[in-house]
Amino acid sequence: MAILYDQKHSFKERVQTSIADDFKHNAIKTAQDLFHGKRAIQVEAVEDWQDFRTEAASIRDHVLENLDYYLNQFATNAEKNGAKIHFAKTDKEACRQVVEIFKSRQAKSTVKSKTMVSEEIDINHSLMDVGIEVNETDLAEVILQLDDWNPPSHIVVPALHLDRFAIQKIFSRYGYTGSEEPAEMTRFARQYIRKKFLSADVGITGCNFGVADTGSTFIVTNEGNGRMVTTLPKTQIVLMGMERLVPDLASLSVMMELLIRSSVGSKITSYFSMTNGPRKADEMDGPEELHIVIIDNGRSKILKSEFRSMLRCIRCGACLNICPVYRHITGHAYGSIYPGPMGAVLTPLLVGYKKAKDLPYASTLCGACTDHCPVKIPLHELLLKHRENIVERERMSSTIEKSIFGMAGMSLARHHIYNLGTKVAARAMKLLADKDEIMRKNHHIPILKNWMQSRDLPLMKKEKFRDWFKKHQKEE
Ligand code: SF4
């Protein structure tokens, strides 16, 4: 089952396991190329895309600056609509509140539509611990659940690491005898989920956005399962991160333009559902009771910190779809339900540097994530900020690392030491290199061991740049 952060395995172990898995690599590569290509077409079609991004970023910033006001407005209006509002400071408190709702309704089972915040607070464990039957209904999440709660590897496409053959094998454990054709397997999944929809006591959804001046919550799905979860069970629970608000429907429309294009590379989504309180007397569908649990879980702290802009995130996944590191190490290597660049920034803020100090280093700092983020989060700058905090504020770098950078600093500040150092290094490299002047990977040089595990290193040129530069200056 997915947990916020995997502490059983070190970052290095997770990366090694992921790198060794060729199948996962190819799956991620194909998916990245597909999503990135589709997104590019949609973005090109919008003439003023950059203006859209600027507007979306300022809407998100405005909400964050006035979050107390908008939370209050949202809660008041949602209550007027008939919803019951709960505020939860921590993940545990949120889970406790949800379990209480189940008890008060004597509920025994639930159907869930995909929600990242439910993974973040790990609601599944809390519910199953008290004997509630939990059923995911998003197709990818169903596959992962049936595969003994295999953890997700992408925030939008959680089963990205499995292909049709793997899925056929998983389904066959539950009586499926058909082929590996997606349409046939989807039919099987539909039959399986439909029974769960009809018998579930409670529906749990996340919330892409809450609109403050109407008190409504919105979810976006591609399969229509969200709509079944919000209409069939007698009780509905919406789990909402406290930052997921927009002031009004006009700002919601801006966010939707960006969210759908950035996440799946489409103009519009298949299903866009609005919940406006429980069923009214003259309505045919909808729950008898609607509960909205507004979750802090570290967000107030982020709001007050230099990482506030991370709360603009609309969980579109565009930064994952462009990241060369995510492509190489794949989602599971991050060990977090939030992988990729957004996860490398967010996870240490949620679980602390002590547990996740390696994640900000899982980046080349190329800045592609920042360029692709629809709400202009300066992701690569935030990653650098984390690194600065880890080294300078938390003093968490190792003694070897400190000595290496101390020596590098000393030699870069004194040209005679630098000259001597490069001469010695060039000779040492020559001794270790092949005839064709390349140090081949898998060299077991203590300090460079990890670096050399997957890289060849050509020898340094005999002519130094500064000599080359002097020579060319003279020629000019
Ligand atoms: S950080 Fe930006 S690009 Fe990444 S998921 Fe969040 S909104 Fe999307």
CSV table of C-alpha atoms and ligand atoms in Angstrom, one decimal:
chain,number,residue,atom,x,y,z
A,1,MET,CA,0.0,0.0,0.0
A,2,ALA,CA,1.3,3.5,-0.8
A,3,ILE,CA,2.7,5.4,2.1
A,4,LEU,CA,3.9,9.0,2.0
A,5,TYR,CA,7.6,8.1,2.2
A,6,ASP,CA,9.4,4.7,2.1
A,7,GLN,CA,11.9,4.6,4.9
A,8,LYS,CA,12.6,0.8,4.7
A,9,HIS,CA,15.0,1.4,1.7
A,10,SER,CA,17.6,4.1,1.3
A,11,PHE,CA,17.5,6.4,-1.7
A,12,LYS,CA,20.6,4.6,-3.2
A,13,GLU,CA,19.0,1.2,-2.8
A,14,ARG,CA,15.8,2.4,-4.5
A,15,VAL,CA,17.7,4.0,-7.4
A,16,GLN,CA,19.7,0.8,-7.9
A,17,THR,CA,16.6,-1.3,-8.0
A,18,SER,CA,14.9,1.1,-10.4
A,19,ILE,CA,17.9,1.4,-12.7
A,20,ALA,CA,18.2,-2.3,-13.0
A,21,ASP,CA,14.6,-2.6,-14.2
A,22,ASP,CA,14.7,-2.2,-18.0
A,23,PHE,CA,11.0,-2.7,-18.4
A,24,LYS,CA,10.1,0.2,-16.1
A,25,HIS,CA,12.6,2.4,-18.0
A,26,ASN,CA,11.0,1.7,-21.3
A,27,ALA,CA,7.5,2.2,-20.0
A,28,ILE,CA,8.4,5.6,-18.4
A,29,LYS,CA,10.2,6.6,-21.6
A,30,THR,CA,7.3,5.8,-23.8
A,31,ALA,CA,4.8,7.5,-21.5
A,32,GLN,CA,6.9,10.6,-21.0
A,33,ASP,CA,7.3,11.0,-24.8
A,34,LEU,CA,3.6,10.5,-25.3
A,35,PHE,CA,2.4,13.0,-22.7
A,36,HIS,CA,5.1,15.5,-23.4
A,37,GLY,CA,4.2,15.4,-27.2
A,38,LYS,CA,0.5,15.7,-26.6
A,39,ARG,CA,1.1,18.6,-24.1
A,40,ALA,CA,3.3,20.4,-26.6
A,41,ILE,CA,0.5,20.4,-29.3
A,42,GLN,CA,-2.1,21.7,-26.8
A,43,VAL,CA,0.3,24.4,-25.5
A,44,GLU,CA,1.2,25.6,-29.0
A,45,ALA,CA,-2.5,26.0,-29.8
A,46,VAL,CA,-2.9,28.6,-27.1
A,47,GLU,CA,-1.5,31.9,-28.3
A,48,ASP,CA,-1.1,33.5,-24.9
A,49,TRP,CA,0.1,30.4,-23.0
A,50,GLN,CA,2.7,32.4,-21.0
A,51,ASP,CA,0.1,35.0,-20.0
A,52,PHE,CA,-2.2,32.1,-18.9
A,53,ARG,CA,0.7,30.8,-16.7
A,54,THR,CA,1.3,34.2,-15.2
A,55,GLU,CA,-2.4,34.7,-14.5
A,56,ALA,CA,-2.7,31.2,-12.9
A,57,ALA,CA,0.4,31.8,-10.7
A,58,SER,CA,-1.0,35.1,-9.5
A,59,ILE,CA,-4.4,33.5,-8.7
A,60,ARG,CA,-2.7,30.8,-6.7
A,61,ASP,CA,-0.5,33.4,-4.9
A,62,HIS,CA,-3.5,35.6,-4.2
A,63,VAL,CA,-5.3,32.7,-2.6
A,64,LEU,CA,-2.2,31.7,-0.5
A,65,GLU,CA,-1.7,35.3,0.7
A,66,ASN,CA,-5.4,35.4,1.8
A,67,LEU,CA,-5.8,31.7,2.7
A,68,ASP,CA,-7.5,32.4,6.1
A,69,TYR,CA,-10.1,34.6,4.3
A,70,TYR,CA,-10.8,32.1,1.5
A,71,LEU,CA,-10.9,29.1,3.9
A,72,ASN,CA,-13.5,30.9,6.0
A,73,GLN,CA,-15.6,31.9,2.9
A,74,PHE,CA,-15.4,28.4,1.5
A,75,ALA,CA,-16.4,26.7,4.8
A,76,THR,CA,-19.3,29.1,5.4
A,77,ASN,CA,-20.7,28.7,1.9
A,78,ALA,CA,-20.2,24.9,1.9
A,79,GLU,CA,-22.1,24.7,5.2
A,80,LYS,CA,-24.9,26.8,3.7
A,81,ASN,CA,-25.0,24.2,0.9
A,82,GLY,CA,-25.6,21.5,3.6
A,83,ALA,CA,-22.0,20.1,3.9
A,84,LYS,CA,-20.3,19.3,7.2
A,85,ILE,CA,-16.9,20.8,7.5
A,86,HIS,CA,-14.0,19.3,9.4
A,87,PHE,CA,-10.6,20.9,9.8
A,88,ALA,CA,-7.6,18.5,10.4
A,89,LYS,CA,-4.2,19.8,11.6
A,90,THR,CA,-2.4,16.5,10.9
A,91,ASP,CA,-2.7,13.3,8.9
A,92,LYS,CA,-3.6,11.4,12.0
A,93,GLU,CA,-6.3,13.8,12.9
A,94,ALA,CA,-7.7,13.7,9.4
A,95,CYS,CA,-7.8,9.8,9.5
A,96,ARG,CA,-9.4,9.9,12.9
A,97,GLN,CA,-12.2,12.2,11.7
A,98,VAL,CA,-12.8,10.0,8.6
A,99,VAL,CA,-13.0,6.9,10.8
A,100,GLU,CA,-15.5,8.7,13.1
A,101,ILE,CA,-17.7,9.6,10.2
A,102,PHE,CA,-17.7,5.9,9.2
A,103,LYS,CA,-18.6,4.9,12.7
A,104,SER,CA,-21.4,7.4,13.0
A,105,ARG,CA,-22.9,6.1,9.8
A,106,GLN,CA,-22.3,2.5,10.7
A,107,ALA,CA,-20.5,2.2,7.4
A,108,LYS,CA,-18.7,-1.0,6.5
A,109,SER,CA,-17.3,-0.3,3.0
A,110,THR,CA,-16.1,2.5,0.8
A,111,VAL,CA,-15.4,3.3,-2.9
A,112,LYS,CA,-12.7,5.8,-3.6
A,113,SER,CA,-11.9,7.9,-6.6
A,114,LYS,CA,-8.2,8.8,-7.1
A,115,THR,CA,-7.0,11.3,-4.5
A,116,MET,CA,-3.4,12.1,-3.8
A,117,VAL,CA,-4.2,13.6,-0.4
A,118,SER,CA,-5.7,10.3,0.7
A,119,GLU,CA,-2.4,8.6,-0.1
A,120,GLU,CA,-0.6,11.4,1.7
A,121,ILE,CA,-2.5,10.8,5.0
A,122,ASP,CA,-2.7,7.0,4.3
A,123,ILE,CA,-6.4,6.8,4.9
A,124,ASN,CA,-6.6,3.2,3.5
A,125,HIS,CA,-4.6,1.8,6.4
A,126,SER,CA,-6.7,3.6,9.0
A,127,LEU,CA,-9.9,2.4,7.5
A,128,MET,CA,-8.8,-1.2,7.0
A,129,ASP,CA,-7.4,-1.3,10.6
A,130,VAL,CA,-11.0,-0.9,11.8
A,131,GLY,CA,-12.4,-3.5,9.4
A,132,ILE,CA,-13.7,-1.2,6.6
A,133,GLU,CA,-13.6,-2.7,3.1
A,134,VAL,CA,-11.7,-0.2,0.9
A,135,ASN,CA,-12.1,-0.2,-2.9
A,136,GLU,CA,-10.2,2.0,-5.4
A,137,THR,CA,-12.2,2.8,-8.5
A,138,ASP,CA,-9.8,4.6,-10.8
A,139,LEU,CA,-8.8,1.9,-13.2
A,140,ALA,CA,-5.0,2.3,-12.6
A,141,GLU,CA,-5.6,2.4,-8.8
A,142,VAL,CA,-7.8,-0.8,-9.1
A,143,ILE,CA,-4.9,-2.5,-10.9
A,144,LEU,CA,-2.4,-1.4,-8.2
A,145,GLN,CA,-4.8,-2.5,-5.4
A,146,LEU,CA,-5.3,-5.9,-7.0
A,147,ASP,CA,-1.5,-6.2,-7.3
A,148,ASP,CA,-1.3,-6.3,-3.5
A,149,TRP,CA,-1.3,-2.5,-3.2
A,150,ASN,CA,1.6,-2.0,-5.6
A,151,PRO,CA,2.7,1.7,-5.0
A,152,PRO,CA,2.0,4.3,-7.7
A,153,SER,CA,4.8,5.7,-9.8
A,154,HIS,CA,3.2,8.8,-11.2
A,155,ILE,CA,0.8,11.3,-9.8
A,156,VAL,CA,-1.5,11.3,-12.8
A,157,VAL,CA,-0.9,7.9,-14.3
A,158,PRO,CA,-0.2,5.7,-11.2
A,159,ALA,CA,0.2,2.4,-13.0
A,160,LEU,CA,2.7,3.7,-15.6
A,161,HIS,CA,5.2,1.1,-14.7
A,162,LEU,CA,2.9,-1.9,-15.7
A,163,ASP,CA,2.1,-3.0,-19.3
A,164,ARG,CA,-0.9,-4.9,-20.6
A,165,PHE,CA,0.8,-8.3,-20.1
A,166,ALA,CA,1.6,-7.5,-16.4
A,167,ILE,CA,-2.0,-6.3,-16.0
A,168,GLN,CA,-3.4,-9.5,-17.6
A,169,LYS,CA,-1.4,-11.5,-15.1
A,170,ILE,CA,-2.7,-9.5,-12.2
A,171,PHE,CA,-6.3,-9.8,-13.3
A,172,SER,CA,-5.9,-13.6,-13.9
A,173,ARG,CA,-5.4,-13.9,-10.1
A,174,TYR,CA,-9.0,-12.7,-9.8
A,175,GLY,CA,-10.6,-15.0,-12.4
A,176,TYR,CA,-9.9,-13.2,-15.6
A,177,THR,CA,-9.3,-15.6,-18.5
A,178,GLY,CA,-9.3,-13.2,-21.5
A,179,SER,CA,-6.6,-11.7,-23.6
A,180,GLU,CA,-4.2,-8.8,-23.0
A,181,GLU,CA,-6.3,-6.5,-25.1
A,182,PRO,CA,-7.0,-3.3,-23.1
A,183,ALA,CA,-10.7,-3.2,-24.1
A,184,GLU,CA,-11.3,-6.7,-22.9
A,185,MET,CA,-9.5,-6.2,-19.7
A,186,THR,CA,-11.3,-2.9,-19.1
A,187,ARG,CA,-14.6,-4.7,-19.5
A,188,PHE,CA,-13.5,-7.2,-16.8
A,189,ALA,CA,-12.4,-4.3,-14.5
A,190,ARG,CA,-15.8,-2.5,-15.1
A,191,GLN,CA,-17.7,-5.6,-14.0
A,192,TYR,CA,-15.5,-5.9,-10.9
A,193,ILE,CA,-15.8,-2.3,-9.8
A,194,ARG,CA,-19.5,-1.9,-10.6
A,195,LYS,CA,-20.5,-4.3,-7.9
A,196,LYS,CA,-18.4,-2.3,-5.4
A,197,PHE,CA,-20.1,0.9,-6.4
A,198,LEU,CA,-23.6,-0.6,-5.8
A,199,SER,CA,-22.8,-1.9,-2.4
A,200,ALA,CA,-20.5,0.8,-0.9
A,201,ASP,CA,-21.7,2.8,2.1
A,202,VAL,CA,-19.4,5.7,1.7
A,203,GLY,CA,-17.7,7.4,-1.3
A,204,ILE,CA,-14.4,9.2,-0.8
A,205,THR,CA,-13.0,11.7,-3.3
A,206,GLY,CA,-10.2,14.2,-3.4
A,207,CYS,CA,-10.7,17.7,-4.6
A,208,ASN,CA,-9.0,19.3,-7.5
A,209,PHE,CA,-10.3,22.7,-6.5
A,210,GLY,CA,-12.8,24.2,-4.0
A,211,VAL,CA,-14.5,27.4,-5.0
A,212,ALA,CA,-14.7,29.8,-2.1
A,213,ASP,CA,-17.6,32.0,-3.2
A,214,THR,CA,-19.9,29.0,-4.0
A,215,GLY,CA,-18.7,26.5,-1.4
A,216,SER,CA,-18.5,23.8,-4.2
A,217,THR,CA,-15.8,21.2,-4.7
A,218,PHE,CA,-14.6,20.0,-8.1
A,219,ILE,CA,-13.0,16.8,-9.4
A,220,VAL,CA,-11.6,16.0,-12.8
A,221,THR,CA,-11.6,12.3,-14.0
A,222,ASN,CA,-11.1,10.5,-17.2
A,223,GLU,CA,-13.2,7.5,-16.4
A,224,GLY,CA,-16.4,8.7,-14.8
A,225,ASN,CA,-15.7,6.8,-11.7
A,226,GLY,CA,-15.7,10.0,-9.7
A,227,ARG,CA,-19.2,10.7,-10.7
A,228,MET,CA,-20.3,7.2,-9.4
A,229,VAL,CA,-18.4,7.7,-6.2
A,230,THR,CA,-20.2,11.0,-5.6
A,231,THR,CA,-23.7,9.9,-6.4
A,232,LEU,CA,-24.3,6.3,-5.4
A,233,PRO,CA,-23.2,5.9,-1.7
A,234,LYS,CA,-25.4,7.4,0.9
A,235,THR,CA,-22.4,9.3,2.5
A,236,GLN,CA,-19.7,11.2,0.7
A,237,ILE,CA,-16.4,12.4,2.1
A,238,VAL,CA,-14.3,14.9,0.3
A,239,LEU,CA,-10.6,15.1,1.3
A,240,MET,CA,-9.1,18.5,0.5
A,241,GLY,CA,-5.7,19.9,1.0
A,242,MET,CA,-6.2,23.3,2.6
A,243,GLU,CA,-4.5,25.2,-0.3
A,244,ARG,CA,-6.7,23.8,-3.0
A,245,LEU,CA,-9.0,26.8,-3.2
A,246,VAL,CA,-9.8,29.4,-5.9
A,247,PRO,CA,-11.8,32.5,-5.3
A,248,ASP,CA,-14.6,32.0,-7.9
A,249,LEU,CA,-15.7,30.2,-11.0
A,250,ALA,CA,-13.8,32.6,-13.3
A,251,SER,CA,-10.5,31.7,-11.7
A,252,LEU,CA,-11.5,28.0,-11.7
A,253,SER,CA,-11.8,28.3,-15.5
A,254,VAL,CA,-8.3,29.6,-15.9
A,255,MET,CA,-6.9,26.8,-13.7
A,256,MET,CA,-8.8,24.2,-15.7
A,257,GLU,CA,-7.4,25.4,-19.0
A,258,LEU,CA,-3.9,24.8,-17.6
A,259,LEU,CA,-4.5,21.6,-15.6
A,260,ILE,CA,-6.0,19.5,-18.4
A,261,ARG,CA,-3.5,20.6,-21.1
A,262,SER,CA,-0.5,20.2,-18.7
A,263,SER,CA,-1.6,16.8,-17.3
A,264,VAL,CA,-2.9,14.7,-20.1
A,265,GLY,CA,-2.3,16.9,-23.1
A,266,SER,CA,-6.0,17.3,-23.9
A,267,LYS,CA,-8.1,20.4,-24.4
A,268,ILE,CA,-10.9,19.2,-22.1
A,269,THR,CA,-11.3,16.4,-19.6
A,270,SER,CA,-13.8,13.5,-20.0
A,271,TYR,CA,-15.6,14.2,-16.7
A,272,PHE,CA,-15.7,17.4,-14.7
A,273,SER,CA,-17.9,17.1,-11.6
A,274,MET,CA,-19.1,19.7,-9.2
A,275,THR,CA,-20.4,18.8,-5.7
A,276,ASN,CA,-22.7,21.4,-4.1
A,277,GLY,CA,-23.8,19.9,-0.9
A,278,PRO,CA,-25.8,16.7,-0.2
A,279,ARG,CA,-28.9,15.7,-2.2
A,280,LYS,CA,-31.7,18.2,-1.9
A,281,ALA,CA,-35.3,17.1,-1.4
A,282,ASP,CA,-36.2,17.5,-5.1
A,283,GLU,CA,-33.1,15.8,-6.4
A,284,MET,CA,-32.8,12.2,-7.6
A,285,ASP,CA,-29.1,11.5,-7.1
A,286,GLY,CA,-26.5,12.3,-4.5
A,287,PRO,CA,-25.5,11.5,-1.0
A,288,GLU,CA,-27.6,12.0,2.1
A,289,GLU,CA,-24.6,13.4,3.9
A,290,LEU,CA,-21.6,15.3,2.6
A,291,HIS,CA,-18.5,15.8,4.7
A,292,ILE,CA,-15.5,17.9,3.6
A,293,VAL,CA,-12.3,17.3,5.6
A,294,ILE,CA,-9.9,20.2,5.1
A,295,ILE,CA,-6.3,19.0,5.7
A,296,ASP,CA,-3.3,21.0,6.9
A,297,ASN,CA,-0.7,18.3,7.4
A,298,GLY,CA,2.3,20.7,7.3
A,299,ARG,CA,0.9,23.2,4.8
A,300,SER,CA,0.7,26.0,7.3
A,301,LYS,CA,4.4,25.6,7.9
A,302,ILE,CA,5.1,25.6,4.2
A,303,LEU,CA,3.0,28.7,3.8
A,304,LYS,CA,5.2,30.6,6.3
A,305,SER,CA,8.4,29.4,4.7
A,306,GLU,CA,10.6,30.3,1.7
A,307,PHE,CA,8.9,27.3,0.0
A,308,ARG,CA,5.4,28.9,-0.1
A,309,SER,CA,5.3,28.9,-3.9
A,310,MET,CA,5.2,25.1,-3.8
A,311,LEU,CA,1.6,25.4,-2.5
A,312,ARG,CA,0.7,26.7,-5.9
A,313,CYS,CA,1.0,23.1,-7.2
A,314,ILE,CA,-2.1,21.8,-9.0
A,315,ARG,CA,-0.7,18.2,-9.2
A,316,CYS,CA,-0.7,18.2,-13.0
A,317,GLY,CA,2.4,16.0,-13.4
A,318,ALA,CA,3.9,18.1,-16.2
A,319,CYS,CA,7.2,18.4,-14.3
A,320,LEU,CA,7.5,14.6,-14.1
A,321,ASN,CA,6.8,14.3,-17.8
A,322,ILE,CA,9.8,16.4,-18.7
A,323,CYS,CA,12.3,15.5,-16.0
A,324,PRO,CA,15.4,13.6,-17.3
A,325,VAL,CA,16.1,12.2,-13.8
A,326,TYR,CA,12.5,10.9,-13.3
A,327,ARG,CA,12.9,9.3,-16.8
A,328,HIS,CA,16.1,7.5,-15.7
A,329,ILE,CA,15.4,6.5,-12.1
A,330,THR,CA,11.5,6.2,-12.5
A,331,GLY,CA,8.9,7.1,-9.9
A,332,HIS,CA,9.5,4.4,-7.4
A,333,ALA,CA,13.1,5.5,-6.8
A,334,TYR,CA,11.8,8.7,-5.1
A,335,GLY,CA,10.1,6.4,-2.5
A,336,SER,CA,7.4,9.0,-2.1
A,337,ILE,CA,3.8,9.1,-3.3
A,338,TYR,CA,4.9,12.5,-4.8
A,339,PRO,CA,7.8,11.6,-7.2
A,340,GLY,CA,9.7,13.7,-9.8
A,341,PRO,CA,10.7,17.4,-9.3
A,342,MET,CA,7.5,18.3,-7.4
A,343,GLY,CA,8.0,15.4,-5.1
A,344,ALA,CA,11.7,16.2,-4.6
A,345,VAL,CA,10.6,19.7,-3.3
A,346,LEU,CA,7.4,18.7,-1.5
A,347,THR,CA,8.4,15.4,0.3
A,348,PRO,CA,11.2,16.9,2.4
A,349,LEU,CA,8.8,19.6,3.5
A,350,LEU,CA,6.2,17.1,4.6
A,351,VAL,CA,8.5,14.5,6.2
A,352,GLY,CA,11.6,16.5,7.1
A,353,TYR,CA,15.2,16.5,5.9
A,354,LYS,CA,16.2,13.8,8.3
A,355,LYS,CA,14.2,11.3,6.3
A,356,ALA,CA,14.3,12.7,2.8
A,357,LYS,CA,17.5,14.8,2.5
A,358,ASP,CA,18.5,12.9,-0.7
A,359,LEU,CA,15.6,13.9,-2.8
A,360,PRO,CA,16.6,17.5,-3.6
A,361,TYR,CA,19.8,16.0,-5.1
A,362,ALA,CA,17.7,13.9,-7.6
A,363,SER,CA,17.9,16.7,-10.1
A,364,THR,CA,20.2,18.0,-12.8
A,365,LEU,CA,18.9,21.5,-12.1
A,366,CYS,CA,18.4,21.9,-15.8
A,367,GLY,CA,15.2,23.9,-15.1
A,368,ALA,CA,13.0,22.1,-17.6
A,369,CYS,CA,10.5,21.4,-14.8
A,370,THR,CA,10.3,25.1,-14.0
A,371,ASP,CA,9.7,26.0,-17.6
A,372,HIS,CA,6.9,23.4,-17.9
A,373,CYS,CA,5.1,24.2,-14.6
A,374,PRO,CA,1.7,25.8,-15.5
A,375,VAL,CA,1.7,27.8,-12.3
A,376,LYS,CA,5.3,28.9,-12.6
A,377,ILE,CA,6.7,27.2,-9.5
A,378,PRO,CA,10.5,27.8,-9.6
A,379,LEU,CA,11.2,24.2,-8.9
A,380,HIS,CA,14.9,24.1,-9.6
A,381,GLU,CA,15.4,27.1,-7.4
A,382,LEU,CA,13.5,25.5,-4.6
A,383,LEU,CA,15.6,22.3,-5.0
A,384,LEU,CA,18.7,24.5,-4.7
A,385,LYS,CA,17.2,26.2,-1.6
A,386,HIS,CA,16.8,22.7,0.0
A,387,ARG,CA,20.4,21.8,-0.8
A,388,GLU,CA,21.5,25.1,0.8
A,389,ASN,CA,19.4,24.4,3.9
A,390,ILE,CA,20.7,20.8,4.2
A,391,VAL,CA,24.3,21.9,4.0
A,392,GLU,CA,24.3,25.2,5.8
A,393,ARG,CA,21.4,25.2,8.2
A,394,GLU,CA,21.1,21.5,9.1
A,395,ARG,CA,24.8,20.8,8.6
A,396,MET,CA,23.9,17.3,7.2
A,397,SER,CA,26.6,16.9,4.6
A,398,SER,CA,29.1,14.1,5.3
A,399,THR,CA,32.7,14.7,6.5
A,400,ILE,CA,34.1,13.4,3.1
A,401,GLU,CA,31.8,15.7,1.2
A,402,LYS,CA,32.8,18.7,3.4
A,403,SER,CA,36.5,17.9,2.9
A,404,ILE,CA,36.2,17.6,-0.9
A,405,PHE,CA,34.3,20.8,-1.2
A,406,GLY,CA,36.7,22.5,1.2
A,407,MET,CA,39.7,21.4,-0.9
A,408,ALA,CA,38.0,22.4,-4.1
A,409,GLY,CA,37.2,25.8,-2.7
A,410,MET,CA,40.8,26.3,-1.6
A,411,SER,CA,42.3,25.3,-4.9
A,412,LEU,CA,39.8,27.3,-7.0
A,413,ALA,CA,40.7,30.4,-5.0
A,414,ARG,CA,44.5,29.9,-5.5
A,415,HIS,CA,45.6,29.4,-9.1
A,416,HIS,CA,49.0,27.7,-8.3
A,417,ILE,CA,47.2,25.0,-6.2
A,418,TYR,CA,44.6,24.6,-9.0
A,419,ASN,CA,47.4,24.2,-11.6
A,420,LEU,CA,49.2,21.7,-9.5
A,421,GLY,CA,46.0,19.8,-8.7
A,422,THR,CA,44.9,19.5,-12.4
A,423,LYS,CA,48.4,18.3,-13.3
A,424,VAL,CA,48.3,15.6,-10.6
A,425,ALA,CA,44.7,14.6,-11.5
A,426,ALA,CA,45.6,14.3,-15.2
A,427,ARG,CA,48.5,12.0,-14.5
A,428,ALA,CA,46.4,9.9,-12.1
A,429,MET,CA,43.7,9.6,-14.7
A,430,LYS,CA,46.1,8.6,-17.4
A,431,LEU,CA,47.3,5.7,-15.2
A,432,LEU,CA,43.8,4.5,-14.8
A,433,ALA,CA,42.6,5.0,-18.4
A,434,ASP,CA,42.5,2.5,-21.3
A,435,LYS,CA,44.7,2.8,-24.4
A,436,ASP,CA,42.0,5.0,-26.0
A,437,GLU,CA,42.3,7.5,-23.2
A,438,ILE,CA,39.0,6.8,-21.5
A,439,MET,CA,38.4,5.7,-17.9
A,440,ARG,CA,35.8,3.1,-18.3
A,441,LYS,CA,32.8,2.8,-16.0
A,442,ASN,CA,32.8,0.5,-13.0
A,443,HIS,CA,36.2,1.7,-11.9
A,444,HIS,CA,36.3,1.3,-8.1
A,445,ILE,CA,38.1,4.5,-7.2
A,446,PRO,CA,36.8,5.2,-3.6
A,447,ILE,CA,35.5,8.8,-4.0
A,448,LEU,CA,34.4,8.4,-7.6
A,449,LYS,CA,32.9,4.9,-7.2
A,450,ASN,CA,29.2,6.0,-7.5
A,451,TRP,CA,29.9,8.5,-10.2
A,452,MET,CA,31.8,5.9,-12.3
A,453,GLN,CA,29.2,3.2,-11.9
A,454,SER,CA,27.4,4.2,-15.0
A,455,ARG,CA,29.7,6.7,-16.8
A,456,ASP,CA,32.8,6.6,-18.9
A,457,LEU,CA,35.2,9.5,-18.2
A,458,PRO,CA,37.4,10.8,-21.0
A,459,LEU,CA,40.9,12.1,-20.0
A,460,MET,CA,41.5,15.8,-19.4
A,461,LYS,CA,42.9,17.6,-22.4
A,462,LYS,CA,46.6,18.4,-22.1
A,463,GLU,CA,46.0,22.0,-23.1
A,464,LYS,CA,44.2,23.9,-20.3
A,465,PHE,CA,41.4,26.3,-21.1
A,466,ARG,CA,43.2,29.3,-19.8
A,467,ASP,CA,46.3,28.5,-22.0
A,468,TRP,CA,44.0,28.1,-25.0
A,469,PHE,CA,42.3,31.3,-24.2
A,470,LYS,CA,45.6,33.2,-23.8
A,471,LYS,CA,46.8,31.9,-27.2
A,472,HIS,CA,43.6,32.9,-29.0
A,473,GLN,CA,43.6,36.3,-27.4
A,474,LYS,CA,47.1,36.9,-28.7
A,475,GLU,CA,46.0,35.7,-32.2
A,476,GLU,CA,43.2,38.2,-32.2
B,1,SF4,S1,5.0,21.4,-9.6
B,1,SF4,FE1,4.0,22.4,-11.4
B,1,SF4,S2,4.3,21.0,-13.1
B,1,SF4,FE2,4.7,19.8,-11.2
B,1,SF4,S3,2.8,18.9,-10.7
B,1,SF4,FE3,2.8,20.8,-9.6
B,1,SF4,S4,1.8,22.2,-10.9
B,1,SF4,FE4,2.3,20.5,-12.2
